[in-house]
PDB file of C-alpha atoms in Angstrom:
ATOM      1  CA  UNK G1374       0.000   0.000   0.000  1.00  0.00           C
ATOM      2  CA  UNK G1375       1.131   3.562  -0.634  1.00  0.00           C
ATOM      3  CA  UNK G1376       0.880   6.092   2.177  1.00  0.00           C
ATOM      4  CA  UNK G1377      -1.446   9.030   1.377  1.00  0.00           C
ATOM      5  CA  UNK G1378       1.313  11.525   2.298  1.00  0.00           C
ATOM      6  CA  UNK G1379       5.104  11.430   2.524  1.00  0.00           C
ATOM      7  CA  UNK G1380       7.634   9.024   1.099  1.00  0.00           C
ATOM      8  CA  UNK G1381       7.644   5.747   3.036  1.00  0.00           C
ATOM      9  CA  UNK G1382       8.923   2.284   2.143  1.00  0.00           C
ATOM     10  CA  UNK G1383       6.517   0.411   4.424  1.00  0.00           C
ATOM     11  CA  UNK G1384       2.873   1.453   4.837  1.00  0.00           C
ATOM     12  CA  UNK G1385      -0.007  -0.773   5.912  1.00  0.00           C
ATOM     13  CA  UNK G1386      -3.394  -0.367   7.549  1.00  0.00           C
ATOM     14  CA  UNK G1387      -2.662   0.155  11.249  1.00  0.00           C
ATOM     15  CA  UNK G1388      -5.100  -2.663  12.062  1.00  0.00           C
ATOM     16  CA  UNK G1389      -2.574  -5.043  10.438  1.00  0.00           C
ATOM     17  CA  UNK G1390       0.317  -3.711  12.592  1.00  0.00           C
ATOM     18  CA  UNK G1391      -1.180  -3.775  16.081  1.00  0.00           C
ATOM     19  CA  UNK G1392       1.936  -5.681  17.214  1.00  0.00           C
ATOM     20  CA  UNK G1393       3.976  -2.493  16.658  1.00  0.00           C
ATOM     21  CA  UNK G1394       1.684  -0.319  18.783  1.00  0.00           C
ATOM     22  CA  UNK G1395       1.576  -0.012  22.581  1.00  0.00           C
ATOM     23  CA  UNK G1396      -1.543  -1.603  24.149  1.00  0.00           C
ATOM     24  CA  UNK G1397      -3.684   1.563  24.611  1.00  0.00           C
ATOM     25  CA  UNK G1398      -3.045   2.638  21.011  1.00  0.00           C
ATOM     26  CA  UNK G1399      -3.612  -0.842  19.589  1.00  0.00           C
ATOM     27  CA  UNK G1400      -6.927  -1.128  21.430  1.00  0.00           C
ATOM     28  CA  UNK G1401      -8.120   2.282  20.191  1.00  0.00           C
ATOM     29  CA  UNK G1402      -7.104   1.479  16.605  1.00  0.00           C
ATOM     30  CA  UNK G1403      -8.819  -1.924  16.765  1.00  0.00           C
ATOM     31  CA  UNK G1404     -12.046  -0.376  18.086  1.00  0.00           C
ATOM     32  CA  UNK G1405     -12.106   2.664  15.805  1.00  0.00           C
ATOM     33  CA  UNK G1406     -13.970   5.791  16.944  1.00  0.00           C
ATOM     34  CA  UNK G1407     -16.503   8.366  15.835  1.00  0.00           C
ATOM     35  CA  UNK G1408     -17.512   6.364  12.778  1.00  0.00           C
ATOM     36  CA  UNK G1409     -13.909   6.239  11.480  1.00  0.00           C
ATOM     37  CA  UNK G1410     -12.990   2.589  10.908  1.00  0.00           C
ATOM     38  CA  UNK G1411      -9.539   1.248  11.680  1.00  0.00           C
ATOM     39  CA  UNK G1412      -8.928   0.660   7.967  1.00  0.00           C
ATOM     40  CA  UNK G1413      -8.600   4.438   7.464  1.00  0.00           C
ATOM     41  CA  UNK G1414      -5.606   4.618   9.800  1.00  0.00           C
ATOM     42  CA  UNK G1415      -2.263   3.940   8.118  1.00  0.00           C
ATOM     43  CA  UNK G1416       0.862   2.766   9.950  1.00  0.00           C
ATOM     44  CA  UNK G1417       4.240   3.603   8.429  1.00  0.00           C
ATOM     45  CA  UNK G1418       7.225   1.740   9.783  1.00  0.00           C
ATOM     46  CA  UNK G1419      10.063   4.159  10.450  1.00  0.00           C
ATOM     47  CA  UNK G1420      13.484   4.236  12.045  1.00  0.00           C
ATOM     48  CA  UNK G1421      13.275   5.383  15.692  1.00  0.00           C
ATOM     49  CA  UNK G1422      16.682   7.076  15.317  1.00  0.00           C
ATOM     50  CA  UNK G1423      15.071   9.682  13.056  1.00  0.00           C
ATOM     51  CA  UNK G1424      11.767  10.086  14.931  1.00  0.00           C
ATOM     52  CA  UNK G1425      12.312  13.764  15.820  1.00  0.00           C
ATOM     53  CA  UNK G1426      10.478  16.093  13.461  1.00  0.00           C
ATOM     54  CA  UNK G1427      13.360  17.967  11.787  1.00  0.00           C
ATOM     55  CA  UNK G1428      15.326  14.836  10.883  1.00  0.00           C
ATOM     56  CA  UNK G1429      12.189  12.887  10.057  1.00  0.00           C
ATOM     57  CA  UNK G1430      10.869  15.368   7.466  1.00  0.00           C
ATOM     58  CA  UNK G1431      14.321  15.700   5.924  1.00  0.00           C
ATOM     59  CA  UNK G1432      14.319  11.954   5.322  1.00  0.00           C
ATOM     60  CA  UNK G1433      10.648  11.337   4.398  1.00  0.00           C
ATOM     61  CA  UNK G1434       9.662  14.600   2.679  1.00  0.00           C
ATOM     62  CA  UNK G1435       9.747  18.255   3.679  1.00  0.00           C
ATOM     63  CA  UNK G1436       6.044  18.553   2.803  1.00  0.00           C
ATOM     64  CA  UNK G1437       5.378  16.557   5.983  1.00  0.00           C
ATOM     65  CA  UNK G1438       6.306  19.521   8.168  1.00  0.00           C
ATOM     66  CA  UNK G1439       2.959  21.135   7.382  1.00  0.00           C
ATOM     67  CA  UNK G1440       1.085  17.845   7.518  1.00  0.00           C
ATOM     68  CA  UNK G1441       2.410  16.352  10.720  1.00  0.00           C
ATOM     69  CA  UNK G1442       1.270  17.087  14.249  1.00  0.00           C
ATOM     70  CA  UNK G1443       2.866  16.793  17.657  1.00  0.00           C
ATOM     71  CA  UNK G1444       0.970  15.559  20.694  1.00  0.00           C
ATOM     72  CA  UNK G1445       2.237  16.882  24.009  1.00  0.00           C
ATOM     73  CA  UNK G1446       1.039  16.159  27.523  1.00  0.00           C
ATOM     74  CA  UNK G1447       0.365  19.112  29.817  1.00  0.00           C
ATOM     75  CA  UNK G1448      -0.775  19.524  33.404  1.00  0.00           C
ATOM     76  CA  UNK G1449      -2.941  22.293  34.777  1.00  0.00           C
ATOM     77  CA  UNK G1450      -3.052  23.166  38.462  1.00  0.00           C
ATOM     78  CA  UNK G1451      -5.559  25.090  40.539  1.00  0.00           C
ATOM     79  CA  UNK G1452      -5.093  24.762  44.271  1.00  0.00           C
ATOM     80  CA  UNK G1453      -4.658  21.075  44.985  1.00  0.00           C
ATOM     81  CA  UNK G1454      -6.390  19.978  41.779  1.00  0.00           C
ATOM     82  CA  UNK G1455      -4.199  18.687  38.950  1.00  0.00           C
ATOM     83  CA  UNK G1456      -5.594  18.051  35.465  1.00  0.00           C
ATOM     84  CA  UNK G1457      -3.665  16.106  32.835  1.00  0.00           C
ATOM     85  CA  UNK G1458      -4.469  16.791  29.200  1.00  0.00           C
ATOM     86  CA  UNK G1459      -2.972  16.392  25.744  1.00  0.00           C
ATOM     87  CA  UNK G1460      -2.589  19.024  23.054  1.00  0.00           C
ATOM     88  CA  UNK G1461      -2.255  18.395  19.328  1.00  0.00           C
ATOM     89  CA  UNK G1462      -0.747  21.060  17.064  1.00  0.00           C
ATOM     90  CA  UNK G1463       0.895  21.043  13.655  1.00  0.00           C
ATOM     91  CA  UNK G1464       4.630  20.448  13.898  1.00  0.00           C
ATOM     92  CA  UNK G1465       5.437  23.935  12.668  1.00  0.00           C
ATOM     93  CA  UNK G1466       3.531  25.376  15.667  1.00  0.00           C
ATOM     94  CA  UNK G1467       4.091  25.411  19.392  1.00  0.00           C
ATOM     95  CA  UNK G1468       1.527  24.861  22.136  1.00  0.00           C
ATOM     96  CA  UNK G1469       0.185  27.959  23.931  1.00  0.00           C
ATOM     97  CA  UNK G1470       0.422  26.309  27.351  1.00  0.00           C
ATOM     98  CA  UNK G1471       0.239  29.450  29.488  1.00  0.00           C
ATOM     99  CA  UNK G1472      -2.522  31.130  27.492  1.00  0.00           C
ATOM    100  CA  UNK G1473      -5.169  29.152  25.643  1.00  0.00           C
ATOM    101  CA  UNK G1474      -4.468  25.785  27.273  1.00  0.00           C
ATOM    102  CA  UNK G1475      -4.339  27.142  30.838  1.00  0.00           C
ATOM    103  CA  UNK G1476      -7.603  29.041  30.345  1.00  0.00           C
ATOM    104  CA  UNK G1477      -9.373  26.081  28.733  1.00  0.00           C
ATOM    105  CA  UNK G1478      -8.367  23.817  31.630  1.00  0.00           C
ATOM    106  CA  UNK G1479      -9.500  26.421  34.173  1.00  0.00           C
ATOM    107  CA  UNK G1480      -6.060  26.251  35.735  1.00  0.00           C
ATOM    108  CA  UNK G1481      -4.113  28.878  37.603  1.00  0.00           C
ATOM    109  CA  UNK G1482      -0.868  27.419  36.243  1.00  0.00           C
ATOM    110  CA  UNK G1483      -0.151  25.072  33.334  1.00  0.00           C
ATOM    111  CA  UNK G1484       3.051  23.446  32.146  1.00  0.00           C
ATOM    112  CA  UNK G1485       4.369  20.611  30.033  1.00  0.00           C
ATOM    113  CA  UNK G1486       4.093  17.357  31.972  1.00  0.00           C
ATOM    114  CA  UNK G1487       7.281  15.826  33.317  1.00  0.00           C
ATOM    115  CA  UNK G1488       8.470  12.902  31.208  1.00  0.00           C
ATOM    116  CA  UNK G1489       7.588  10.298  33.852  1.00  0.00           C
ATOM    117  CA  UNK G1490       3.977  11.525  33.982  1.00  0.00           C
ATOM    118  CA  UNK G1491       3.690  11.734  30.182  1.00  0.00           C
ATOM    119  CA  UNK G1492       5.048   8.218  29.712  1.00  0.00           C
ATOM    120  CA  UNK G1493       3.458   6.626  32.788  1.00  0.00           C
ATOM    121  CA  UNK G1494       0.110   8.304  32.265  1.00  0.00           C
ATOM    122  CA  UNK G1495      -0.219   7.368  28.594  1.00  0.00           C
ATOM    123  CA  UNK G1496       1.548   4.010  28.412  1.00  0.00           C
ATOM    124  CA  UNK G1497       3.453   5.376  25.415  1.00  0.00           C
ATOM    125  CA  UNK G1498       7.100   6.171  24.674  1.00  0.00           C
ATOM    126  CA  UNK G1499       8.434   9.677  25.083  1.00  0.00           C
ATOM    127  CA  UNK G1500       8.873  11.170  21.632  1.00  0.00           C
ATOM    128  CA  UNK G1501       6.103   9.023  20.164  1.00  0.00           C
ATOM    129  CA  UNK G1502       3.038  10.088  22.154  1.00  0.00           C
ATOM    130  CA  UNK G1503      -0.122  10.042  20.084  1.00  0.00           C
ATOM    131  CA  UNK G1504      -3.654  11.321  20.704  1.00  0.00           C
ATOM    132  CA  UNK G1505      -5.007   7.863  19.871  1.00  0.00           C
ATOM    133  CA  UNK G1506      -5.459   5.776  23.014  1.00  0.00           C
ATOM    134  CA  UNK G1507      -5.084   8.515  25.604  1.00  0.00           C
ATOM    135  CA  UNK G1508      -6.409   7.764  29.104  1.00  0.00           C
ATOM    136  CA  UNK G1509     -10.165   8.099  29.534  1.00  0.00           C
ATOM    137  CA  UNK G1510     -11.104  11.444  30.997  1.00  0.00           C
ATOM    138  CA  UNK G1511      -8.112  13.339  29.597  1.00  0.00           C
ATOM    139  CA  UNK G1512      -9.103  16.337  27.504  1.00  0.00           C
ATOM    140  CA  UNK G1513      -7.481  16.429  24.061  1.00  0.00           C
ATOM    141  CA  UNK G1514      -7.161  20.025  22.854  1.00  0.00           C
ATOM    142  CA  UNK G1515      -6.690  20.157  19.089  1.00  0.00           C
ATOM    143  CA  UNK G1516      -5.719  23.216  17.107  1.00  0.00           C
ATOM    144  CA  UNK G1517      -8.171  23.748  14.192  1.00  0.00           C
ATOM    145  CA  UNK G1518      -5.303  23.686  11.665  1.00  0.00           C
ATOM    146  CA  UNK G1519      -4.794  19.979  12.434  1.00  0.00           C
ATOM    147  CA  UNK G1520      -8.421  19.111  11.703  1.00  0.00           C
ATOM    148  CA  UNK G1521      -8.319  21.060   8.435  1.00  0.00           C
ATOM    149  CA  UNK G1522      -5.594  18.803   7.000  1.00  0.00           C
ATOM    150  CA  UNK G1523      -6.885  15.969   4.812  1.00  0.00           C
ATOM    151  CA  UNK G1524      -4.238  13.607   6.235  1.00  0.00           C
ATOM    152  CA  UNK G1525      -2.077  14.140   9.326  1.00  0.00           C
ATOM    153  CA  UNK G1526       1.070  12.289  10.351  1.00  0.00           C
ATOM    154  CA  UNK G1527       1.182  11.663  14.120  1.00  0.00           C
ATOM    155  CA  UNK G1528       3.092   9.494  16.566  1.00  0.00           C
ATOM    156  CA  UNK G1529       2.223   5.838  16.997  1.00  0.00           C
ATOM    157  CA  UNK G1530       2.831   5.659  20.733  1.00  0.00           C
ATOM    158  CA  UNK G1531       6.364   4.419  20.055  1.00  0.00           C
ATOM    159  CA  UNK G1532       9.358   6.129  18.507  1.00  0.00           C
ATOM    160  CA  UNK G1533       9.340   3.428  15.843  1.00  0.00           C
ATOM    161  CA  UNK G1534       6.548   4.083  13.388  1.00  0.00           C
ATOM    162  CA  UNK G1535       3.997   6.811  12.733  1.00  0.00           C
ATOM    163  CA  UNK G1536       0.275   6.874  12.024  1.00  0.00           C
ATOM    164  CA  UNK G1537      -1.407   8.722   9.170  1.00  0.00           C
ATOM    165  CA  UNK G1538      -4.964   9.688  10.026  1.00  0.00           C
ATOM    166  CA  UNK G1539      -7.642  11.897   8.423  1.00  0.00           C
ATOM    167  CA  UNK G1540      -7.598  15.259  10.199  1.00  0.00           C
ATOM    168  CA  UNK G1541     -11.331  15.105  10.837  1.00  0.00           C
ATOM    169  CA  UNK G1542     -10.932  11.706  12.511  1.00  0.00           C
ATOM    170  CA  UNK G1543      -8.707  13.281  15.153  1.00  0.00           C
ATOM    171  CA  UNK G1544     -11.506  15.676  16.138  1.00  0.00           C
ATOM    172  CA  UNK G1545     -13.752  12.639  16.732  1.00  0.00           C
ATOM    173  CA  UNK G1546     -11.397  11.041  19.276  1.00  0.00           C
ATOM    174  CA  UNK G1547     -12.746  10.600  22.826  1.00  0.00           C
ATOM    175  CA  UNK G1548     -12.245  13.781  24.844  1.00  0.00           C
ATOM    176  CA  UNK G1549     -11.273  15.820  21.775  1.00  0.00           C
ATOM    177  CA  UNK G1550     -12.151  19.504  21.648  1.00  0.00           C
ATOM    178  CA  UNK G1551     -11.090  21.751  18.779  1.00  0.00           C
ATOM    179  CA  UNK G1552      -9.841  24.961  20.376  1.00  0.00           C
ATOM    180  CA  UNK G1553      -8.662  28.000  18.419  1.00  0.00           C
ATOM    181  CA  UNK G1554      -5.313  29.283  19.614  1.00  0.00           C
ATOM    182  CA  UNK G1555      -3.907  26.026  21.029  1.00  0.00           C
ATOM    183  CA  UNK G1556      -1.135  26.264  18.440  1.00  0.00           C
ATOM    184  CA  UNK G1557       1.003  29.385  18.054  1.00  0.00           C
ATOM    185  CA  UNK G1558       3.105  30.318  15.054  1.00  0.00           C
ATOM    186  CA  UNK G1559       3.328  28.860  11.633  1.00  0.00           C
TER     187      UNK G1559
END
């Protein structure tokens, strides 16, 4: 199969590569969501040594910079309450943690989650966190630019491999809310 975006040697329906996904991601892919069947999700097998965005797009196509998204875990605090959430923005953007995200979470203070919380809370590898298979109850704040893309390249939950998903399918994920201003820059 040919991937709908980028230049990849190995692309298959993600449902055929569940063995390469961490358990929470594999379960979410198997189940599908929001009327988007698992067959629409593409897994591309990639070298974990080039998983970081700049090197990755240099190797697999510079057009991917505008068509890939990063998922980051954040925490918001108000008094003794702590809220974990994920944010999804195009790779050429950065997350507005202290503005839009903090306000949306109703937090007094917001920050990127420490690595141990991001990894332990999601069951995914650092550098490969994906919005697919996030813990139940976590808000997923998505910048509208991500949803507007026909196809979006995202992490697979591991540094090895990526997923290619319709942008609109990401907005249908459990807990997803499209929020203007989550991503800054271009």
